[in-house]
Coordinates of C-alpha atoms in Angstrom, one line a residue:
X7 CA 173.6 86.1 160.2
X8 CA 173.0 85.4 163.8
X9 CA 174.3 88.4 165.5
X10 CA 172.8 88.1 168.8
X11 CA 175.2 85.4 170.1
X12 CA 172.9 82.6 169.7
X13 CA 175.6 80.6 167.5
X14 CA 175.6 77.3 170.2
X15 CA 179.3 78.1 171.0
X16 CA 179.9 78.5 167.2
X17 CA 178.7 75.2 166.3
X18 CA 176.1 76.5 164.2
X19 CA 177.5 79.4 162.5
X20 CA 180.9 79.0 161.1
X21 CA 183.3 81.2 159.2
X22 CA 186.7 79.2 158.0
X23 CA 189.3 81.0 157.0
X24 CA 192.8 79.8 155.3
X25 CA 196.0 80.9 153.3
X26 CA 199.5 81.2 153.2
X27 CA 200.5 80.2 157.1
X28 CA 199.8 76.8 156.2
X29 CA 196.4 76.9 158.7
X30 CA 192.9 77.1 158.9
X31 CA 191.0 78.7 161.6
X32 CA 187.2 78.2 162.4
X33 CA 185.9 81.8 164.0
X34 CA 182.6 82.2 165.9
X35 CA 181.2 84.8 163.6
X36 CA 179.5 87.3 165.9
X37 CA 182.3 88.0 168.3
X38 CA 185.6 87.1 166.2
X39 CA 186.9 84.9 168.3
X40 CA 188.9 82.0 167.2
X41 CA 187.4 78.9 168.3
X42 CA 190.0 76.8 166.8
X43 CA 193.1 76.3 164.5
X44 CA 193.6 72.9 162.1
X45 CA 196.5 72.5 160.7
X46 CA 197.2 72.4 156.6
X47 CA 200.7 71.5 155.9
X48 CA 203.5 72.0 153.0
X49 CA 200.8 74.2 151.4
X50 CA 198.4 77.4 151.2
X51 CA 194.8 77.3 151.0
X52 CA 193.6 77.9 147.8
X53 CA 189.9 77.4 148.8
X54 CA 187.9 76.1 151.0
X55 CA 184.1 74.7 151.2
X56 CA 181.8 73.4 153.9
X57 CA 179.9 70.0 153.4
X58 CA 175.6 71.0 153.1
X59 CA 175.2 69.2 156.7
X60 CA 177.7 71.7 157.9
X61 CA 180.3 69.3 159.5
X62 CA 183.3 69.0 157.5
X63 CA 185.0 71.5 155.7
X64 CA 187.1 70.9 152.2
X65 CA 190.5 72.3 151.7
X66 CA 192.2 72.0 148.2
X67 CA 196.1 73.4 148.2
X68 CA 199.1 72.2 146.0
X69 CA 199.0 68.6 145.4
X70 CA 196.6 68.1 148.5
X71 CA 192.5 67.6 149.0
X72 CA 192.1 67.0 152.8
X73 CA 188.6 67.3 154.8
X74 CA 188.7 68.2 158.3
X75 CA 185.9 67.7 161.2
X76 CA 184.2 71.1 162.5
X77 CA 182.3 69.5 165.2
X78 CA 185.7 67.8 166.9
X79 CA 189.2 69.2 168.8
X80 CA 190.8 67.2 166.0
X81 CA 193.4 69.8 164.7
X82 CA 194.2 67.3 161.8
X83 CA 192.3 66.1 158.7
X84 CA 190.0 63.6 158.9
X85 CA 190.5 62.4 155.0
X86 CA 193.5 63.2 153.1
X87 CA 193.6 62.5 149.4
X88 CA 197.5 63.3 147.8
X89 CA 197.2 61.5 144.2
X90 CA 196.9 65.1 142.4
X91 CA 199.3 66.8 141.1
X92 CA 199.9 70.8 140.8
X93 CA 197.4 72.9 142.3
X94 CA 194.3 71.8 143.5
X95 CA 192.5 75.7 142.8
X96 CA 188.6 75.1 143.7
X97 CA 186.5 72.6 145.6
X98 CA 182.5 72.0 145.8
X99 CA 179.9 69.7 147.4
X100 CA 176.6 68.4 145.2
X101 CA 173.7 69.2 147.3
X102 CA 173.2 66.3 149.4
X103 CA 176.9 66.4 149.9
X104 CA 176.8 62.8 148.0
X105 CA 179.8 63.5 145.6
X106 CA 182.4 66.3 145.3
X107 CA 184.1 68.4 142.8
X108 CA 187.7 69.7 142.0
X109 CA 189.3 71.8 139.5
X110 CA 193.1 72.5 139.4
X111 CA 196.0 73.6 137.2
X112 CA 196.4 69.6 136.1
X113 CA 193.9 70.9 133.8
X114 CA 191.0 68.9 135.0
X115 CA 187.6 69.0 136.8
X116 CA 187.1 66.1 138.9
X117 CA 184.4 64.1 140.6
X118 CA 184.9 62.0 144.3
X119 CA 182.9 60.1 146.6
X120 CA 183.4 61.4 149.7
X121 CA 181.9 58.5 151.4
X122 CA 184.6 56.0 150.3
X123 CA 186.2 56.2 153.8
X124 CA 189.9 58.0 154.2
X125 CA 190.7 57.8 151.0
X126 CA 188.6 59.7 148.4
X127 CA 187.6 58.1 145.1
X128 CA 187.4 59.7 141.9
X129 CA 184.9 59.0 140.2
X130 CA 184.7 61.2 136.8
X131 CA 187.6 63.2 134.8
X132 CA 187.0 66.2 132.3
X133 CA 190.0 66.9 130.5
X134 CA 190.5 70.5 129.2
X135 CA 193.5 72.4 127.6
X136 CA 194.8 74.7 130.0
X137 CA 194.7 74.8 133.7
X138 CA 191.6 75.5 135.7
X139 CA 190.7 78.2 138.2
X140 CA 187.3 77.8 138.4
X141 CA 184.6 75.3 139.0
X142 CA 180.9 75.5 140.1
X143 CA 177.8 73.4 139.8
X144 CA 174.4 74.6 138.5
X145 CA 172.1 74.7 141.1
X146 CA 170.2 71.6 139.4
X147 CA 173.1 69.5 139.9
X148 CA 173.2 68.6 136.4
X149 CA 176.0 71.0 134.6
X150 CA 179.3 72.1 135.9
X151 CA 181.1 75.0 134.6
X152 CA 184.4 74.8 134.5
X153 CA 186.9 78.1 133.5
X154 CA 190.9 77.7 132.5
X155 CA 193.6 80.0 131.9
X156 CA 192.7 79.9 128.6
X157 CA 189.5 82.1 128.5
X158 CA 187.2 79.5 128.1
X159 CA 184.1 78.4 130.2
X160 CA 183.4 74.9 129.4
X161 CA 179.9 73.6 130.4
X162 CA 180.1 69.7 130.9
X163 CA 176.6 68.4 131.2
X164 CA 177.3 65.4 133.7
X165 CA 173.9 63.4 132.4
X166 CA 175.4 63.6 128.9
X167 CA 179.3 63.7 129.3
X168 CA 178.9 66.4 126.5
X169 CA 180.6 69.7 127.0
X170 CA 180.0 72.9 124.9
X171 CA 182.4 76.3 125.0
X172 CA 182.2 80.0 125.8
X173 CA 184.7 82.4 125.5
X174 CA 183.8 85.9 126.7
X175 CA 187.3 87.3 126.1
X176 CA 189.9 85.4 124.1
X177 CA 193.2 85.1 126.4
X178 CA 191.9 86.4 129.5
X179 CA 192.2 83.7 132.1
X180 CA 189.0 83.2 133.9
X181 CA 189.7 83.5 137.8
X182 CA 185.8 82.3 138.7
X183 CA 182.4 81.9 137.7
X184 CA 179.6 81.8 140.1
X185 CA 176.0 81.0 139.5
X186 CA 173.0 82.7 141.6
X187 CA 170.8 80.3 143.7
X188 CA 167.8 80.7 141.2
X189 CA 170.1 79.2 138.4
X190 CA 169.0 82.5 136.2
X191 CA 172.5 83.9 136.4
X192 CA 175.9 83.4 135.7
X193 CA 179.0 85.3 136.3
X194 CA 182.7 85.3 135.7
X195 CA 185.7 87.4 136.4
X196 CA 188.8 87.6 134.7
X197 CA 192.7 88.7 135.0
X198 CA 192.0 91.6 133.6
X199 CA 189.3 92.8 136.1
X200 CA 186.4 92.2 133.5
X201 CA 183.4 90.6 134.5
X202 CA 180.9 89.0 132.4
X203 CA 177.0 88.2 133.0
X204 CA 174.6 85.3 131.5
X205 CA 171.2 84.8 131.8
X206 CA 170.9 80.7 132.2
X207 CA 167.6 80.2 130.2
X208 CA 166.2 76.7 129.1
X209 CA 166.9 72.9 129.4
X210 CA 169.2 72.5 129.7
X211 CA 170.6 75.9 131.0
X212 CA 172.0 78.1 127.8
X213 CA 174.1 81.0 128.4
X214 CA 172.7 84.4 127.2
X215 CA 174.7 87.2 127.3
X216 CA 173.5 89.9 129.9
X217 CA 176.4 92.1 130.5
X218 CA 180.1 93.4 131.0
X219 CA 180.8 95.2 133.7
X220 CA 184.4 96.3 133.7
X221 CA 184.7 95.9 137.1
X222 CA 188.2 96.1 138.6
X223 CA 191.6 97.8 136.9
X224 CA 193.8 95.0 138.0
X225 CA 193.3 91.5 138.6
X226 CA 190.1 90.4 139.5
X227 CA 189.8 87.1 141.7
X228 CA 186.2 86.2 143.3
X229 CA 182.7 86.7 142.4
X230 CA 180.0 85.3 144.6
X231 CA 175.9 85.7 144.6
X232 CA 174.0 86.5 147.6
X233 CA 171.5 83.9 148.4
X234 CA 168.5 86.2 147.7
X235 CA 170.2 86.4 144.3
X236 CA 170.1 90.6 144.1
X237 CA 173.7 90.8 144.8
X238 CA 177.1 89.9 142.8
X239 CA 180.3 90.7 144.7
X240 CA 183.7 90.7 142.7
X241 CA 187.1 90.9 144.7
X242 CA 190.4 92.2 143.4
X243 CA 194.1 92.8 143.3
X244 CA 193.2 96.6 143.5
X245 CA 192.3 96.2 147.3
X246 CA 188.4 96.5 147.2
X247 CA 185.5 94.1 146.9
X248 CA 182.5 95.7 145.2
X249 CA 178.7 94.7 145.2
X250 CA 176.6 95.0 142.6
X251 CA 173.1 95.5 142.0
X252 CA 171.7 92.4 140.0
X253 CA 168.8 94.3 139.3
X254 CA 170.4 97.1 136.9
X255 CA 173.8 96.0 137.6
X256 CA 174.6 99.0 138.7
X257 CA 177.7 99.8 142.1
X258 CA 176.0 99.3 145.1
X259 CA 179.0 99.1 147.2
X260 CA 182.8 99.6 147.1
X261 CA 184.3 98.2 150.2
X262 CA 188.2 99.2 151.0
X263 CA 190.2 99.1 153.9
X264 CA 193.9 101.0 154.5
X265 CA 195.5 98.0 155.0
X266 CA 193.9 95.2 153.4
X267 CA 195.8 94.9 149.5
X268 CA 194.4 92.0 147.6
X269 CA 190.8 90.3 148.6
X270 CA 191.0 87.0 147.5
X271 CA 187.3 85.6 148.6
X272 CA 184.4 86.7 150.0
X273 CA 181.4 85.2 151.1
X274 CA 177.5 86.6 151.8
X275 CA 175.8 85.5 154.8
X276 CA 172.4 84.3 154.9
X277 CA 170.3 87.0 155.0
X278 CA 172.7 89.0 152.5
X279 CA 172.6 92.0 154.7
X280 CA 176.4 90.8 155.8
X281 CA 180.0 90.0 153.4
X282 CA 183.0 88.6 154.9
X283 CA 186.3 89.3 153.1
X284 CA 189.8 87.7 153.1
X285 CA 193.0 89.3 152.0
X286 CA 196.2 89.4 151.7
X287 CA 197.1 91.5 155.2
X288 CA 196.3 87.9 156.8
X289 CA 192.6 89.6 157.8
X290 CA 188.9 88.3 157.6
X291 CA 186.7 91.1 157.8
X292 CA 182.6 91.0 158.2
X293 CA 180.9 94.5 156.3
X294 CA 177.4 95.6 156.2
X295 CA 176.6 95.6 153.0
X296 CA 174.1 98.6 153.2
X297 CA 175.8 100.5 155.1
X298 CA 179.4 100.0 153.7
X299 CA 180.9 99.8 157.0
X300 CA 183.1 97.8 159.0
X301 CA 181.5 95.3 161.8
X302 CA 184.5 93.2 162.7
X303 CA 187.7 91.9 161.8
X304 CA 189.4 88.5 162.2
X305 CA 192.7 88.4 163.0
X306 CA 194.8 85.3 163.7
X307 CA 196.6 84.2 160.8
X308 CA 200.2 85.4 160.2
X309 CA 200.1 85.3 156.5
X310 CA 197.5 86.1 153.5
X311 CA 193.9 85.0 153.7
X312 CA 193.5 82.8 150.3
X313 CA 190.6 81.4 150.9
X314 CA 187.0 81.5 153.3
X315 CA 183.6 80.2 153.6
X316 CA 180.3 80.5 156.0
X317 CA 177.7 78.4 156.7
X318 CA 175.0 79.5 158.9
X319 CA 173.2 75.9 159.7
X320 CA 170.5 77.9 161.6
X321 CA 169.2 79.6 158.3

C-alpha cells in the first residue's frame, strides 16, 4: 500500500466503502480522508467491486446493479441496470474488465457486457435452486463458482455450460468462496462459522479437499486471499476478522476492535502487509497484518459498512 502519500490525490489508490446509509464513499487510503460521497438510493450495499483499469466501481444492492465513475465529481451512477429482482448479493469483473458477473437471491449467476452503453446486457443465466451469496471467477477466467443458501458450491465451466456440485456441509448456507491468485486454492465460509479449503488441481480445476478450519462461533461472512496467496482472512458476526496462515493453516492473526460488532468484508492491500475491514459500527478500519494493530480508521458513513474494496493501480 502506498503509505507515503504518493496516492496522486487518491486517484491511484482507492478504498470504496458502502452499506446501509444508502452511500458510497471513495477514501484516500493513507490519510482517511474522504475524497468523495456517491450516492446509492432505496438500497444498502451489498458489495462492491472495482473495474481492472481502476475507473469505475460496481455496486450490487436490492433490485439494483449501478456503476459509478471514480475519476469524475459525478456523485451519481454512470450505468444503472434495474431489471433484477431481489437481492443483487455479489458482483465481479473478468480480467480485462470485458464482461461482468452477478449472483443474487433470484437464485442465479449472471453474465453482462458492460460495454453495451447505460444499459447493461446480460448475456448468460445459470439457474440454481436456492438463492446465491456467493460468486467468484477462477483466475483463468474459465469456471465460476457459485454458492447458495443451500450448501452447495456449483462450478459452471463457462467454455462448456456444464456445471458439477460440492457440498462441504449439507444445509449450511455458503456466505463466500474466494479463490487465491495462483488458482491452487479455494475457500468458503459458511453460516455456521465453518470454513472449508480445496486444492484446485488439474484441467480443468477439480476441487481436493485440504481442510476445515472451524473458524468463527457465529456467522461467518467474508473470506478473501492476499495477493501473494499466504493469507486467507474470514470475517464474522462474532466481531473479529482472523488471518490465516495458508501455509499450515494455522491463526496468524485475530483482529477485534471494542466497538466494531459484525465485519462484513475485508480486503488485502497489495503488498499483503495491510487489511481493511468494514463493519457494522459504520467503520472502515486499515490493520497491520503483522503486527495486529490498528493504523487508521474511516469514519463517514452513519450506518453499517456492508461492503468495501481497494485497488492500488500503482502496484
Amino acid at each position: 500500500m502506498a503509505g507515503d502519500g504518493s496516492t496522486g490525490g487518491g486517484s491511484q489508490v482507492a478504498l470504496v466503502t458502502g452499506g446501509y446509509d444508502h452511500t458510497i464513499k471513495l477514501w484516500q487510503a493513507h490519510s482517511g480522508v474522504c475524497l468523495r460521497t456517491m450516492q446509492h438510493p432505496d438500497s444498502q450495499v451489498n458489495a462492491l467491486e472495482i473495474t481492472p483499469n481502476g475507473q469505475m466501481v460496481a455496486a450490487c444492492g436490492y433490485q439494483h446493479i449501478r456503476m459509478y465513475d471514480l475519476a469524475s465529481a459525478n456523485p451519481d451512477p454512470v450505468m444503472n441496470f434495474e431489471g433484477v429482482t431481489k437481492n443483487v448479493t455479489r458482483v465481479g469483473f473478468q480480467q480485462d474488465g470485458k464482461w461482468m458477473y452477478t449472483g443474487g437471491e433470484d437464485c442465479t449467476a449472471k453474465i453482462w457486457d458492460p460495454r453495451a452503453g447505460r444499459q447493461l446486457q446480460c448475456q448468460g443465466i445459470f439457474q440454481v435452486p436456492a438463492p446465491v451469496n456467493a460468486v467468484v471467477l477462477h483466475p483463468d477466467q474459465t469456471q465460476i463458482m457459485v454458492g447458495d443458501q443451500s450448501g452447495i458450491i456449483h462450478m459452471w465451466d463457462l467454455r462448456t455450460d456444464q456445471n458439477e456440485q460440492l457440498i462441504p456441509e449439507a444445509e449450511a448456507s455458503i456466505q463466500d468462496i474466494a479463490i487465491d491468485p495462483e488458482g491452487k486454492l479455494m475457500a468458503a465460509v459458511n453460516n455456521k462459522g465453518n470454513c472449508y479449503i480445496w486444492s484446485l488441481c488439474g484441467e480443468p480445476p477439480r476441487p481436493v479437499p485440504r481442510k476445515h478450519i472451524q473458524a468463527h462461533k457465529k456467522y461467518a461472512l467474508r473470506c478473501k486471499f492476499s495477493l501473494d496467496s499466504t493469507m486467507l482472512v474470514t470475517t464474522s458476526g462474532d466481531c473479529s476478522a482472523k488471518v490465516w496462515r495458508t501455509s499450515d493453516w494455522s491463526l496468524l492473526r485475530e483482529l477485534r476492535h471494542d466497538s466494531q460488532r459484525w465485519v462484513w468484508d475485508a480486503a488485502f492491500s497489495v503488498d499483503s502487509r495491510y487489511l481493511f475491514t468494514g463493519s457494522s459500527d459504520s467503520y472502515a478500519r486499515l490493520w497491520d497484518v503483522e503486527k495486529g494493530t490498528l493504523e487508521r480508521e474511516y469514519c463517514g458513513h452513519q450506518k453499517p459498512i456492508t461492503a468495501l474494496a481497494f485497488r492500488d493501480q500503482a502496484a
